[in-house]
Amino acid sequence: MIYLNNAATSYPKPQSVINAVTECLSRPLLHSSRTGFERERDDYIYLCRENLSKLLNVKDPLHIVFSSGSTESLNLAIKGLQLKGSHVVTTAIEHNSVLRPLKTMELYGEISISVVMCDENAYIEPEWIGEAMNSNTKAVVVNHCSNVTGTILDIKEIARIAHQNGAVLIVDASQSAGSVPIDFDGWDIDLLAFTGHKSLYGIQGIGGLCIKDGIELKPLKVGGTGILSEVLLQPDGLPIYYEAGTPNTPGIISLWAGTEFILNEGFEKIHAYKSKLVKKMINELSEVPEVKIYYDPEHSSYSNFCFNIDGMVPEEVGYMLDSSFDIMVRTGLHCAPLVLEPLNVFPWGTVRASPSYFTTAEEIDTFINAIKDIVNFIKYKK
Ligand SMILES: Cc1ncc(COP(=O)(O)O)c(C=O)c1O
């Protein structure tokens, strides 16, 4: 099987990730007292925060709190800011993990929302965000990299504009973490949500939220912390304030191994290799008149892109790729419903292809030839 659905969940994982999780699951984790195993577990948890702080440029690793993924992190950021009575600016390129918490709060009369439209390639000029803000805007929530087109936004400039207008900036880095350079401190981001199972090579069910010094959030959950048990309220301090309950140790260890893999292999090398593959797909498919590609050459992450074939709905293309060529892509709306209209792909969506560092050049050739074959087949049928 040729797997080109890494923007959903990366596959395969590096062998070191599989080994680390297997090793973790092969040993007891004891919670009743401090033990050697538990200390070792705690070391990996810290080492994982340290690796993430290097990759995302977060000065203090303890300002990275673990969650079950971007969805939980975004819920914590959006709901934790206590935005009742305020106005929030977001964008048309957001995933439902941003849109649904915001829309739910709007439904209950808690907030009002402005959605900034994108252009036909899913790009948003930073000043458009400023134009949507008003004196009551308390938060701006933006996707760093579109999971549909791979378009990346200028987060540094958006942060400057958000702060100039007195708002907190929440960034969804689900697609960019591990794939596109991120400078949490340098760009002056307030809250950055990431997920572990995509380009960070972890398993499903692990992710986190980077929290800038001074940003106060109400926790989504409170409960046991394994320490300070005599205190009846959630103990203060990062990360414990936001990490109630038994940690997802296998998940964190997978993320430690995944980030270790990226740091050892070299982020730039991984980024360059993936970009090369995506550029090849875009360049070669651009020459097929029946293929319409949606991407922004000036602002692309080159980690994924999407397209349609004239006269076919995306599901048909996905089905033919799977059944005739054993190639797996993602089709449809990609959980980002508001980007469909500006891209002019309503209501069917697109076909998305996203390779990984483990995808070979031959697999990319096979994919390109498969698309050409499908185009020829459709022409012949007509
Ligand atoms: C842009 C974007 N935001 C948020 C998410 C949600 O991530 P998770 O399901 O890991 O919580 C995804 C996952 O597809 C995504 O692509």
PDB file of C-alpha atoms and ligand atoms in Angstrom, residues 7-8 68-72 74 93-98 143 145-147 172-175 194-198 205-206 330 334-335 352, ligand 1:
ATOM      1  CA  ALA A   7      -1.772  14.907   7.135  1.00  0.00           C
ATOM      2  CA  ALA A   8      -4.410  12.794   8.934  1.00  0.00           C
ATOM      3  CA  SER A  68      -4.998  14.063  24.195  1.00  0.00           C
ATOM      4  CA  GLY A  69      -4.321  16.079  21.019  1.00  0.00           C
ATOM      5  CA  SER A  70      -5.044  19.369  19.304  1.00  0.00           C
ATOM      6  CA  THR A  71      -8.786  19.060  19.846  1.00  0.00           C
ATOM      7  CA  GLU A  72      -8.407  18.998  23.627  1.00  0.00           C
ATOM      8  CA  LEU A  74      -7.837  24.008  21.452  1.00  0.00           C
ATOM      9  CA  ILE A  93      -9.344  27.894   7.027  1.00  0.00           C
ATOM     10  CA  GLU A  94     -10.013  26.528  10.516  1.00  0.00           C
ATOM     11  CA  HIS A  95     -10.605  22.897  11.365  1.00  0.00           C
ATOM     12  CA  ASN A  96     -13.788  21.925  13.197  1.00  0.00           C
ATOM     13  CA  SER A  97     -11.739  21.573  16.383  1.00  0.00           C
ATOM     14  CA  VAL A  98     -11.674  25.394  16.404  1.00  0.00           C
ATOM     15  CA  ASN A 143      -4.686  27.838  11.826  1.00  0.00           C
ATOM     16  CA  CYS A 145      -1.156  25.609   8.137  1.00  0.00           C
ATOM     17  CA  SER A 146      -4.311  24.620   6.264  1.00  0.00           C
ATOM     18  CA  ASN A 147      -4.921  20.885   6.441  1.00  0.00           C
ATOM     19  CA  ASP A 172      -3.567  25.702  15.752  1.00  0.00           C
ATOM     20  CA  ALA A 173      -0.271  24.062  14.804  1.00  0.00           C
ATOM     21  CA  SER A 174      -1.707  20.593  14.155  1.00  0.00           C
ATOM     22  CA  GLN A 175      -0.367  20.445  10.609  1.00  0.00           C
ATOM     23  CA  PHE A 194      -0.280  20.697  18.586  1.00  0.00           C
ATOM     24  CA  THR A 195      -1.048  17.042  18.071  1.00  0.00           C
ATOM     25  CA  GLY A 196       1.401  14.171  18.353  1.00  0.00           C
ATOM     26  CA  HIS A 197       0.216  11.669  15.757  1.00  0.00           C
ATOM     27  CA  LYS A 198       0.930  13.629  12.576  1.00  0.00           C
ATOM     28  CA  GLY A 205      -4.134  10.355  21.746  1.00  0.00           C
ATOM     29  CA  ILE A 206      -1.226  12.613  22.640  1.00  0.00           C
ATOM     30  CA  ARG A 330      -7.965  11.536   1.935  1.00  0.00           C
ATOM     31  CA  HIS A 334     -11.204  17.361   5.665  1.00  0.00           C
ATOM     32  CA  CYS A 335     -13.135  18.690   8.720  1.00  0.00           C
ATOM     33  CA  ARG A 352      -5.652  15.500  -0.509  1.00  0.00           C
TER      34      ARG A 352
HETATM   35  C1  LIG B   1      -5.672  21.803  11.258  1.00  0.00           C
HETATM   36  C2  LIG B   1      -6.103  20.767  12.243  1.00  0.00           C
HETATM   37  N1  LIG B   1      -6.546  21.171  13.444  1.00  0.00           N
HETATM   38  C3  LIG B   1      -6.934  20.284  14.393  1.00  0.00           C
HETATM   39  C4  LIG B   1      -6.896  18.924  14.166  1.00  0.00           C
HETATM   40  C5  LIG B   1      -7.343  17.994  15.243  1.00  0.00           C
HETATM   41  O1  LIG B   1      -6.300  17.194  15.700  1.00  0.00           O
HETATM   42  P1  LIG B   1      -6.604  15.940  16.665  1.00  0.00           P
HETATM   43  O2  LIG B   1      -7.695  15.149  16.003  1.00  0.00           O
HETATM   44  O3  LIG B   1      -5.319  15.208  16.734  1.00  0.00           O
HETATM   45  O4  LIG B   1      -7.057  16.474  17.964  1.00  0.00           O
HETATM   46  C6  LIG B   1      -6.439  18.460  12.920  1.00  0.00           C
HETATM   47  C7  LIG B   1      -6.431  17.014  12.604  1.00  0.00           C
HETATM   48  O5  LIG B   1      -6.710  16.588  11.525  1.00  0.00           O
HETATM   49  C8  LIG B   1      -6.026  19.404  11.948  1.00  0.00           C
HETATM   50  O6  LIG B   1      -5.586  19.024  10.731  1.00  0.00           O
END
